[in-house]
mmCIF file of C-alpha atoms and ligand atoms in Angstrom:
data_model
loop_
_atom_site.group_PDB
_atom_site.id
_atom_site.type_symbol
_atom_site.label_atom_id
_atom_site.label_comp_id
_atom_site.label_asym_id
_atom_site.label_seq_id
_atom_site.Cartn_x
_atom_site.Cartn_y
_atom_site.Cartn_z
ATOM 1 C CA MET A 1 -62.717 -25.534 88.512
ATOM 2 C CA SER A 2 -63.118 -25.885 92.513
ATOM 3 C CA GLU A 3 -59.643 -24.937 94.364
ATOM 4 C CA ASN A 4 -59.023 -25.351 98.828
ATOM 5 C CA ILE A 5 -59.123 -22.018 99.920
ATOM 6 C CA SER A 6 -58.161 -20.905 103.398
ATOM 7 C CA VAL A 7 -59.868 -17.558 105.092
ATOM 8 C CA LEU A 8 -58.100 -16.185 108.102
ATOM 9 C CA GLY A 9 -59.909 -12.861 109.870
ATOM 10 C CA LEU A 10 -63.533 -13.192 109.678
ATOM 11 C CA GLY A 11 -64.378 -9.764 110.819
ATOM 12 C CA LEU A 12 -67.263 -7.723 108.596
ATOM 13 C CA MET A 13 -64.694 -8.092 105.559
ATOM 14 C CA GLY A 14 -63.230 -11.896 105.153
ATOM 15 C CA SER A 15 -66.716 -13.315 105.997
ATOM 16 C CA ALA A 16 -68.332 -11.663 103.077
ATOM 17 C CA LEU A 17 -65.405 -12.555 101.114
ATOM 18 C CA ALA A 18 -65.441 -16.345 102.835
ATOM 19 C CA GLU A 19 -69.162 -16.363 102.188
ATOM 20 C CA SER A 20 -68.436 -15.445 98.207
ATOM 21 C CA LEU A 21 -66.381 -18.241 97.804
ATOM 22 C CA LEU A 22 -68.582 -20.978 99.547
ATOM 23 C CA ALA A 23 -71.008 -19.715 97.000
ATOM 24 C CA ALA A 24 -68.994 -19.755 94.025
ATOM 25 C CA GLY A 25 -68.312 -23.580 95.027
ATOM 26 C CA HIS A 26 -64.915 -23.371 96.682
ATOM 27 C CA ARG A 27 -63.609 -25.747 99.724
ATOM 28 C CA VAL A 28 -63.199 -22.901 102.154
ATOM 29 C CA THR A 29 -61.521 -23.681 105.398
ATOM 30 C CA VAL A 30 -61.901 -20.865 107.694
ATOM 31 C CA TRP A 31 -60.534 -19.680 111.327
ATOM 32 C CA ASN A 32 -60.773 -16.012 113.377
ATOM 33 C CA ARG A 33 -59.404 -15.324 116.944
ATOM 34 C CA SER A 34 -62.788 -15.515 118.113
ATOM 35 C CA PRO A 35 -64.493 -18.413 117.247
ATOM 36 C CA ALA A 36 -67.821 -17.981 117.521
ATOM 37 C CA LYS A 37 -67.686 -15.809 114.192
ATOM 38 C CA ALA A 38 -66.915 -19.019 111.965
ATOM 39 C CA GLN A 39 -70.239 -20.191 112.537
ATOM 40 C CA PRO A 40 -72.367 -18.895 110.279
ATOM 41 C CA LEU A 41 -69.983 -19.756 107.440
ATOM 42 C CA VAL A 42 -70.021 -23.029 108.739
ATOM 43 C CA ALA A 43 -73.750 -23.304 107.760
ATOM 44 C CA LYS A 44 -72.828 -22.460 104.640
ATOM 45 C CA GLY A 45 -70.290 -24.883 104.410
ATOM 46 C CA ALA A 46 -67.119 -23.947 104.985
ATOM 47 C CA THR A 47 -64.912 -25.759 107.649
ATOM 48 C CA ALA A 48 -63.322 -24.186 110.894
ATOM 49 C CA ALA A 49 -59.983 -24.687 112.010
ATOM 50 C CA ALA A 50 -59.016 -24.321 115.442
ATOM 51 C CA THR A 51 -56.032 -22.719 114.533
ATOM 52 C CA PRO A 52 -54.442 -20.629 111.829
ATOM 53 C CA ALA A 53 -51.627 -23.944 110.826
ATOM 54 C CA GLU A 54 -54.910 -26.028 110.957
ATOM 55 C CA ALA A 55 -56.626 -23.622 108.389
ATOM 56 C CA VAL A 56 -53.707 -23.096 106.237
ATOM 57 C CA GLY A 57 -52.924 -26.927 105.959
ATOM 58 C CA PRO A 58 -55.207 -27.452 102.731
ATOM 59 C CA SER A 59 -54.912 -24.899 100.809
ATOM 60 C CA ASP A 60 -52.841 -23.365 98.067
ATOM 61 C CA LEU A 61 -54.724 -20.132 98.340
ATOM 62 C CA VAL A 62 -54.242 -18.413 102.060
ATOM 63 C CA ILE A 63 -56.411 -15.465 102.589
ATOM 64 C CA VAL A 64 -55.796 -13.054 105.074
ATOM 65 C CA CYS A 65 -58.215 -10.036 106.675
ATOM 66 C CA VAL A 66 -57.629 -8.727 109.667
ATOM 67 C CA LEU A 67 -57.128 -5.600 111.421
ATOM 68 C CA ASP A 68 -53.991 -4.318 110.276
ATOM 69 C CA TYR A 69 -50.133 -5.835 109.344
ATOM 70 C CA PRO A 70 -48.974 -6.480 112.884
ATOM 71 C CA ALA A 71 -51.949 -8.820 113.363
ATOM 72 C CA VAL A 72 -51.282 -10.409 110.020
ATOM 73 C CA ARG A 73 -47.451 -11.541 111.256
ATOM 74 C CA GLU A 74 -49.255 -12.871 114.504
ATOM 75 C CA VAL A 75 -51.667 -14.570 112.848
ATOM 76 C CA LEU A 76 -49.191 -15.813 110.637
ATOM 77 C CA ASP A 77 -46.058 -16.221 112.416
ATOM 78 C CA ASP A 78 -45.591 -19.875 113.234
ATOM 79 C CA VAL A 79 -46.736 -21.388 110.419
ATOM 80 C CA SER A 80 -45.257 -23.580 107.437
ATOM 81 C CA LEU A 81 -46.383 -21.304 104.306
ATOM 82 C CA ALA A 82 -44.485 -23.405 102.395
ATOM 83 C CA GLY A 83 -45.622 -23.515 98.640
ATOM 84 C CA ARG A 84 -48.047 -21.602 99.827
ATOM 85 C CA VAL A 85 -49.941 -18.493 97.926
ATOM 86 C CA VAL A 86 -50.632 -15.590 100.791
ATOM 87 C CA ALA A 87 -53.035 -13.119 99.220
ATOM 88 C CA ASN A 88 -53.298 -10.300 102.058
ATOM 89 C CA LEU A 89 -56.342 -8.223 101.768
ATOM 90 C CA THR A 90 -56.035 -6.653 104.920
ATOM 91 C CA THR A 91 -54.997 -2.451 104.276
ATOM 92 C CA GLY A 92 -52.679 -0.975 104.810
ATOM 93 C CA ARG A 93 -49.534 0.574 104.062
ATOM 94 C CA PRO A 94 -46.880 -0.106 100.938
ATOM 95 C CA ALA A 95 -43.185 -0.279 103.421
ATOM 96 C CA GLU A 96 -45.552 -2.742 105.388
ATOM 97 C CA ALA A 97 -46.407 -4.684 101.679
ATOM 98 C CA ARG A 98 -43.002 -4.737 101.309
ATOM 99 C CA GLU A 99 -41.828 -6.156 104.537
ATOM 100 C CA THR A 100 -44.966 -8.633 104.395
ATOM 101 C CA ALA A 101 -43.679 -9.644 100.910
ATOM 102 C CA SER A 102 -40.074 -10.643 101.828
ATOM 103 C CA TRP A 103 -40.964 -12.222 105.458
ATOM 104 C CA ALA A 104 -43.393 -14.668 103.204
ATOM 105 C CA ALA A 105 -40.539 -14.987 100.746
ATOM 106 C CA GLU A 106 -38.396 -15.885 103.538
ATOM 107 C CA ARG A 107 -41.316 -18.602 104.548
ATOM 108 C CA GLY A 108 -41.209 -20.015 101.164
ATOM 109 C CA ALA A 109 -44.498 -18.750 100.081
ATOM 110 C CA ASP A 110 -45.525 -16.449 97.154
ATOM 111 C CA TYR A 111 -47.112 -13.326 98.498
ATOM 112 C CA LEU A 112 -49.961 -10.788 96.922
ATOM 113 C CA ASP A 113 -50.714 -7.983 98.164
ATOM 114 C CA GLY A 114 -54.260 -6.542 98.104
ATOM 115 C CA GLY A 115 -56.574 -3.794 98.038
ATOM 116 C CA ILE A 116 -60.393 -4.218 98.958
ATOM 117 C CA MET A 117 -62.218 -0.978 96.960
ATOM 118 C CA ALA A 118 -65.709 -2.134 98.460
ATOM 119 C CA VAL A 119 -67.038 -2.395 101.643
ATOM 120 C CA PRO A 120 -68.265 -5.850 103.010
ATOM 121 C CA TYR A 121 -72.078 -5.706 100.888
ATOM 122 C CA MET A 122 -70.507 -4.700 97.931
ATOM 123 C CA ILE A 123 -68.113 -8.189 97.657
ATOM 124 C CA ALA A 124 -69.346 -10.777 94.556
ATOM 125 C CA LYS A 125 -71.261 -7.796 93.069
ATOM 126 C CA PRO A 126 -70.271 -5.520 90.133
ATOM 127 C CA GLY A 127 -68.510 -2.655 90.854
ATOM 128 C CA ALA A 128 -66.259 -4.192 93.883
ATOM 129 C CA LEU A 129 -62.900 -3.680 93.042
ATOM 130 C CA ILE A 130 -59.713 -5.400 94.239
ATOM 131 C CA LEU A 131 -56.064 -4.007 93.430
ATOM 132 C CA TYR A 132 -53.255 -6.730 93.539
ATOM 133 C CA SER A 133 -49.614 -6.291 93.355
ATOM 134 C CA GLY A 134 -46.631 -8.873 94.213
ATOM 135 C CA SER A 135 -46.080 -12.048 92.613
ATOM 136 C CA GLN A 136 -47.381 -12.361 89.283
ATOM 137 C CA ALA A 137 -46.852 -16.014 88.832
ATOM 138 C CA ALA A 138 -49.457 -16.181 92.221
ATOM 139 C CA TYR A 139 -51.977 -13.920 90.624
ATOM 140 C CA ASP A 140 -52.340 -15.794 87.284
ATOM 141 C CA ARG A 141 -52.832 -19.072 88.837
ATOM 142 C CA HIS A 142 -55.520 -17.281 91.451
ATOM 143 C CA GLU A 143 -57.404 -15.107 89.061
ATOM 144 C CA GLN A 144 -60.215 -17.026 88.464
ATOM 145 C CA ALA A 145 -61.099 -17.718 92.555
ATOM 146 C CA LEU A 146 -59.867 -14.225 93.052
ATOM 147 C CA ALA A 147 -62.557 -13.128 90.170
ATOM 148 C CA VAL A 148 -65.391 -14.622 92.909
ATOM 149 C CA MET A 149 -64.833 -11.755 95.265
ATOM 150 C CA ALA A 150 -64.513 -8.880 93.326
ATOM 151 C CA GLU A 151 -63.617 -7.733 89.959
ATOM 152 C CA PRO A 152 -59.516 -8.046 90.270
ATOM 153 C CA ARG A 153 -57.031 -5.840 88.859
ATOM 154 C CA TYR A 154 -52.998 -6.868 89.016
ATOM 155 C CA VAL A 155 -51.130 -3.405 88.946
ATOM 156 C CA GLY A 156 -47.607 -4.702 89.173
ATOM 157 C CA THR A 157 -44.606 -6.645 91.015
ATOM 158 C CA ASP A 158 -43.848 -3.768 93.742
ATOM 159 C CA PRO A 159 -45.758 -5.291 96.592
ATOM 160 C CA GLY A 160 -46.958 -2.089 97.717
ATOM 161 C CA LEU A 161 -48.504 -0.664 94.483
ATOM 162 C CA ALA A 162 -51.506 -2.123 95.221
ATOM 163 C CA PRO A 163 -51.935 -0.284 98.952
ATOM 164 C CA LEU A 164 -50.545 2.532 97.403
ATOM 165 C CA LEU A 165 -52.999 2.858 94.442
ATOM 166 C CA ASP A 166 -55.718 1.847 97.190
ATOM 167 C CA LEU A 167 -54.262 4.875 99.717
ATOM 168 C CA ALA A 168 -54.888 7.167 96.573
ATOM 169 C CA MET A 169 -58.327 6.299 95.832
ATOM 170 C CA LEU A 170 -59.172 7.214 99.502
ATOM 171 C CA THR A 171 -57.316 10.346 99.084
ATOM 172 C CA GLY A 172 -59.304 11.412 96.080
ATOM 173 C CA MET A 173 -62.394 10.656 98.611
ATOM 174 C CA TYR A 174 -61.578 12.052 101.868
ATOM 175 C CA GLY A 175 -60.811 14.851 99.550
ATOM 176 C CA GLN A 176 -64.223 14.979 98.054
ATOM 177 C CA ILE A 177 -65.136 14.703 101.514
ATOM 178 C CA ALA A 178 -63.748 17.305 102.555
ATOM 179 C CA GLY A 179 -65.198 19.531 99.622
ATOM 180 C CA PHE A 180 -68.909 18.187 100.949
ATOM 181 C CA LEU A 181 -68.777 19.251 104.364
ATOM 182 C CA GLU A 182 -67.609 22.514 103.725
ATOM 183 C CA ALA A 183 -69.981 23.083 101.163
ATOM 184 C CA ALA A 184 -73.058 21.437 103.439
ATOM 185 C CA ALA A 185 -71.783 23.335 106.600
ATOM 186 C CA LEU A 186 -72.565 26.477 104.397
ATOM 187 C CA VAL A 187 -75.140 25.738 103.356
ATOM 188 C CA SER A 188 -76.648 24.964 106.003
ATOM 189 C CA SER A 189 -75.559 28.377 107.683
ATOM 190 C CA ALA A 190 -78.338 29.872 104.881
ATOM 191 C CA LYS A 191 -80.827 27.591 106.160
ATOM 192 C CA TYR A 192 -81.381 26.272 103.038
ATOM 193 C CA PRO A 193 -82.465 22.207 102.377
ATOM 194 C CA LEU A 194 -78.756 20.193 102.417
ATOM 195 C CA THR A 195 -80.621 16.958 100.947
ATOM 196 C CA GLU A 196 -82.305 18.901 97.992
ATOM 197 C CA PHE A 197 -79.242 21.017 97.275
ATOM 198 C CA THR A 198 -76.819 17.830 97.622
ATOM 199 C CA SER A 199 -79.072 15.673 94.815
ATOM 200 C CA THR A 200 -80.207 18.094 92.720
ATOM 201 C CA LEU A 201 -77.173 20.640 92.720
ATOM 202 C CA LEU A 202 -73.537 19.766 93.828
ATOM 203 C CA VAL A 203 -73.585 15.493 92.622
ATOM 204 C CA PRO A 204 -74.361 16.646 89.362
ATOM 205 C CA TRP A 205 -72.048 19.617 89.545
ATOM 206 C CA LEU A 206 -69.086 16.927 90.824
ATOM 207 C CA ASN A 207 -69.911 14.048 88.553
ATOM 208 C CA ALA A 208 -69.030 16.915 85.784
ATOM 209 C CA MET A 209 -66.425 18.308 87.458
ATOM 210 C CA ALA A 210 -64.957 14.664 87.647
ATOM 211 C CA ALA A 211 -64.786 14.069 83.701
ATOM 212 C CA GLY A 212 -61.881 16.595 83.713
ATOM 213 C CA LYS A 213 -60.168 14.921 85.849
ATOM 214 C CA PRO A 214 -58.033 12.740 82.926
ATOM 215 C CA ALA A 215 -57.151 15.617 80.823
ATOM 216 C CA MET A 216 -55.631 17.381 84.833
ATOM 217 C CA ALA A 217 -53.893 14.136 84.683
ATOM 218 C CA ALA A 218 -52.163 14.271 81.331
ATOM 219 C CA ALA A 219 -50.899 17.718 82.313
ATOM 220 C CA MET A 220 -49.318 16.966 85.381
ATOM 221 C CA GLU A 221 -47.360 14.008 83.082
ATOM 222 C CA SER A 222 -46.396 16.094 80.396
ATOM 223 C CA GLY A 223 -45.493 19.025 82.870
ATOM 224 C CA ASP A 224 -47.315 21.328 80.629
ATOM 225 C CA HIS A 225 -49.530 23.262 82.790
ATOM 226 C CA ARG A 226 -51.067 25.950 80.185
ATOM 227 C CA THR A 227 -54.453 26.320 80.484
ATOM 228 C CA GLU A 228 -57.895 27.688 78.226
ATOM 229 C CA VAL A 229 -59.876 26.321 81.445
ATOM 230 C CA SER A 230 -58.991 28.973 84.392
ATOM 231 C CA ASN A 231 -55.986 29.866 85.395
ATOM 232 C CA LEU A 232 -54.387 29.595 89.500
ATOM 233 C CA GLU A 233 -54.657 33.454 89.715
ATOM 234 C CA ILE A 234 -58.612 33.027 89.049
ATOM 235 C CA ASN A 235 -58.958 30.086 90.980
ATOM 236 C CA ARG A 236 -56.606 32.229 94.057
ATOM 237 C CA VAL A 237 -59.152 34.876 93.820
ATOM 238 C CA GLY A 238 -61.875 32.566 94.204
ATOM 239 C CA VAL A 239 -60.733 30.889 97.403
ATOM 240 C CA ASP A 240 -60.245 33.796 98.706
ATOM 241 C CA ASN A 241 -63.940 34.488 98.478
ATOM 242 C CA LEU A 242 -64.720 30.981 99.495
ATOM 243 C CA ILE A 243 -62.948 31.510 102.903
ATOM 244 C CA ARG A 244 -64.284 35.083 103.408
ATOM 245 C CA THR A 245 -68.042 34.216 102.335
ATOM 246 C CA PHE A 246 -67.625 31.338 105.352
ATOM 247 C CA ARG A 247 -65.994 33.451 107.510
ATOM 248 C CA GLU A 248 -68.991 36.051 107.026
ATOM 249 C CA GLN A 249 -71.593 33.355 107.296
ATOM 250 C CA GLY A 250 -70.084 31.571 110.822
ATOM 251 C CA VAL A 251 -68.377 28.970 109.468
ATOM 252 C CA ARG A 252 -64.862 27.839 109.631
ATOM 253 C CA PRO A 253 -62.947 27.184 106.361
ATOM 254 C CA ASP A 254 -60.607 24.655 107.828
ATOM 255 C CA LEU A 255 -60.684 22.878 105.700
ATOM 256 C CA LEU A 256 -60.168 24.629 102.517
ATOM 257 C CA ILE A 257 -57.523 26.645 104.116
ATOM 258 C CA PRO A 258 -54.580 24.209 102.779
ATOM 259 C CA MET A 259 -55.844 24.382 99.437
ATOM 260 C CA LYS A 260 -55.001 28.599 99.525
ATOM 261 C CA THR A 261 -51.630 27.726 101.256
ATOM 262 C CA ILE A 262 -50.986 26.124 98.268
ATOM 263 C CA LEU A 263 -52.251 28.403 95.689
ATOM 264 C CA ASP A 264 -50.996 31.608 96.941
ATOM 265 C CA GLN A 265 -47.592 29.822 97.091
ATOM 266 C CA ARG A 266 -47.511 28.398 93.282
ATOM 267 C CA VAL A 267 -48.873 32.352 92.595
ATOM 268 C CA ALA A 268 -46.378 34.276 94.799
ATOM 269 C CA ARG A 269 -43.703 31.824 92.453
ATOM 270 C CA GLY A 270 -44.981 34.099 88.942
ATOM 271 C CA LEU A 271 -46.948 30.726 88.276
ATOM 272 C CA GLY A 272 -50.696 32.611 88.254
ATOM 273 C CA HIS A 273 -51.104 32.351 84.967
ATOM 274 C CA GLU A 274 -50.703 27.992 84.686
ATOM 275 C CA GLY A 275 -53.943 25.748 85.138
ATOM 276 C CA LEU A 276 -54.876 24.132 88.952
ATOM 277 C CA SER A 277 -52.516 20.692 87.535
ATOM 278 C CA GLY A 278 -49.475 22.619 88.362
ATOM 279 C CA LEU A 279 -50.323 22.635 92.065
ATOM 280 C CA VAL A 280 -48.930 18.912 91.783
ATOM 281 C CA GLU A 281 -45.611 20.591 91.652
ATOM 282 C CA GLU A 282 -46.120 21.980 95.112
ATOM 283 C CA LEU A 283 -47.010 19.025 96.472
HETATM 284 P P1 LIG B 1 -63.586 -5.883 111.828
HETATM 285 O O1 LIG B 1 -63.378 -5.426 112.913
HETATM 286 O O2 LIG B 1 -65.153 -6.503 111.117
HETATM 287 O O3 LIG B 1 -62.755 -7.219 111.717
HETATM 288 C C1 LIG B 1 -61.345 -7.486 112.514
HETATM 289 C C2 LIG B 1 -61.061 -9.001 112.105
HETATM 290 O O4 LIG B 1 -59.375 -8.604 112.775
HETATM 291 C C3 LIG B 1 -61.526 -9.829 112.726
HETATM 292 O O5 LIG B 1 -61.641 -10.873 112.898
HETATM 293 C C4 LIG B 1 -60.707 -9.593 114.126
HETATM 294 O O6 LIG B 1 -60.617 -11.210 115.215
HETATM 295 C C5 LIG B 1 -58.994 -9.693 113.474
HETATM 296 N N1 LIG B 1 -57.944 -9.388 114.431
HETATM 297 C C6 LIG B 1 -57.892 -7.984 114.995
HETATM 298 N N2 LIG B 1 -56.828 -8.096 115.470
HETATM 299 C C7 LIG B 1 -56.554 -9.202 115.488
HETATM 300 C C8 LIG B 1 -55.010 -9.779 116.317
HETATM 301 N N3 LIG B 1 -53.466 -9.320 116.944
HETATM 302 N N4 LIG B 1 -54.595 -11.196 116.142
HETATM 303 C C9 LIG B 1 -55.676 -12.059 114.817
HETATM 304 N N5 LIG B 1 -57.294 -11.791 114.392
HETATM 305 C C10 LIG B 1 -57.040 -10.242 115.021
HETATM 306 O O7 LIG B 1 -62.766 -5.299 110.200
HETATM 307 P P2 LIG B 1 -63.083 -5.736 108.700
HETATM 308 O O8 LIG B 1 -63.555 -7.110 108.196
HETATM 309 O O9 LIG B 1 -63.854 -4.535 108.540
HETATM 310 O O10 LIG B 1 -61.720 -5.474 107.755
HETATM 311 C C11 LIG B 1 -60.721 -6.385 108.092
HETATM 312 C C12 LIG B 1 -59.915 -5.503 106.641
HETATM 313 O O11 LIG B 1 -60.063 -5.250 105.892
HETATM 314 C C13 LIG B 1 -58.834 -4.245 107.644
HETATM 315 O O12 LIG B 1 -57.828 -4.098 107.019
HETATM 316 C C14 LIG B 1 -59.986 -3.264 106.294
HETATM 317 O O13 LIG B 1 -59.256 -2.165 106.369
HETATM 318 C C15 LIG B 1 -60.177 -3.924 105.415
HETATM 319 N N6 LIG B 1 -61.174 -3.188 104.870
HETATM 320 C C16 LIG B 1 -62.059 -3.292 104.932
HETATM 321 C C17 LIG B 1 -63.158 -2.628 104.412
HETATM 322 C C18 LIG B 1 -64.734 -2.986 105.007
HETATM 323 O O14 LIG B 1 -65.488 -1.452 104.709
HETATM 324 N N7 LIG B 1 -65.149 -3.632 106.127
HETATM 325 C C19 LIG B 1 -63.142 -1.909 103.387
HETATM 326 C C20 LIG B 1 -61.869 -2.444 102.569
HETATM 327 C C21 LIG B 1 -60.974 -2.826 103.444
HETATM 328 P P3 LIG B 1 -61.557 -11.022 116.702
HETATM 329 O O15 LIG B 1 -62.639 -11.190 115.321
HETATM 330 O O16 LIG B 1 -60.974 -11.808 117.197
HETATM 331 O O17 LIG B 1 -61.438 -9.569 117.021
#
C-alpha cells in the first residue's frame, strides 16, 4: 500500500532512503537544509518542501537522517509532530535516543530509533539491515514501508536498544579492522604480497574464527568459561610472542597491547585455565 512519507536530511544516506521509497511507489516529500540536494529526487517524483514543517505536513511517517541528534532537534524543534511517527535513522548514542524519544512524546509523536547497518549503495538491496527500537505500535504500522529501505529488525521498546546494538556491531567491526591493520603491517614488514595474504590466508581464517563466536557468547551468558580449545595462559604467551615479533620486525604493536593488558590481568587472578570468553568479565 502506498503511503505518504517524509524524508528530512538528504545527505548520501537520506537520499538513498528517499530514492528507495520512491522506487517502491510511495508518495515522498523531501527536505534538506541545502535545498539543491532535493533536485535529483524531485526528478524521480518526490515533492520538495521549503521547510521541515511543510515536509512533515502530509505524512504520517517522518524519517529523519541527518548528521547527529542535535541536528535532529534543530530540524524538528518548531514543527508540529502530534500524531506522527518519527523514525530517526541518524546514528547516535543510546542516551540520546532515549532523550529524543521523550522529546518526541512531549510533542505527541510516536518514536522509533533506527540503526542503519548498511552503506548508501546497499539500501533496498539484499544484505542491508536496519535495527529499530521504540514504539512497537509505530513499527507494526509502518513495517511494510520500512522494509523497502532494508530488512527491518525490531529489537525492543527501549529506544536506546537499536543504537546500542548498532554500536556493538561497529565495535566488532573496528576490532576486526584493528587486527587487520596489525596483520597487514607485519606482513608488509616481511615484504610479502599483502593482497595475496589477505585473500588467500587471512579472510578464510577470520571466517573460520567467526564461526566460534556464538559458542563463546553462550559461555559468557552462562559464566562457564571452561575450555577444551585454548586457555588464557596459552593465549597470554601467544600474544606476548606477537608483540615481541612486532617489535623485532619494526612494527608498532599498539592495537594489540590492550589485549595483552587484559590477558595479563585475568591470568594474574589465577584464571589462566579459563577460555578467552572469561575476558569479558574483566570488561
Ligand atoms: P552526509 O554528510 O552525506 O549528510 C549529512 C546530512 O545532515 C545532510 O543532509 C546535511 O545537510 C544534514 N545536516 C547536518 N547538520 C545539519 C543541521 N544542523 N541541520 C540540518 N541538517 C543538517 O551524511 P550521511 O547521509 O552519510 O549520514 C547521515 C546519517 O546516516 C548519519 O547519522 C550517519 O552516521 C548515518 N549513516 C550513514 C551511513 C553511510 O554509509 N553514509 C551508514 C549508516 C548510518 P546539508 O546537505 O545541508 O549539509
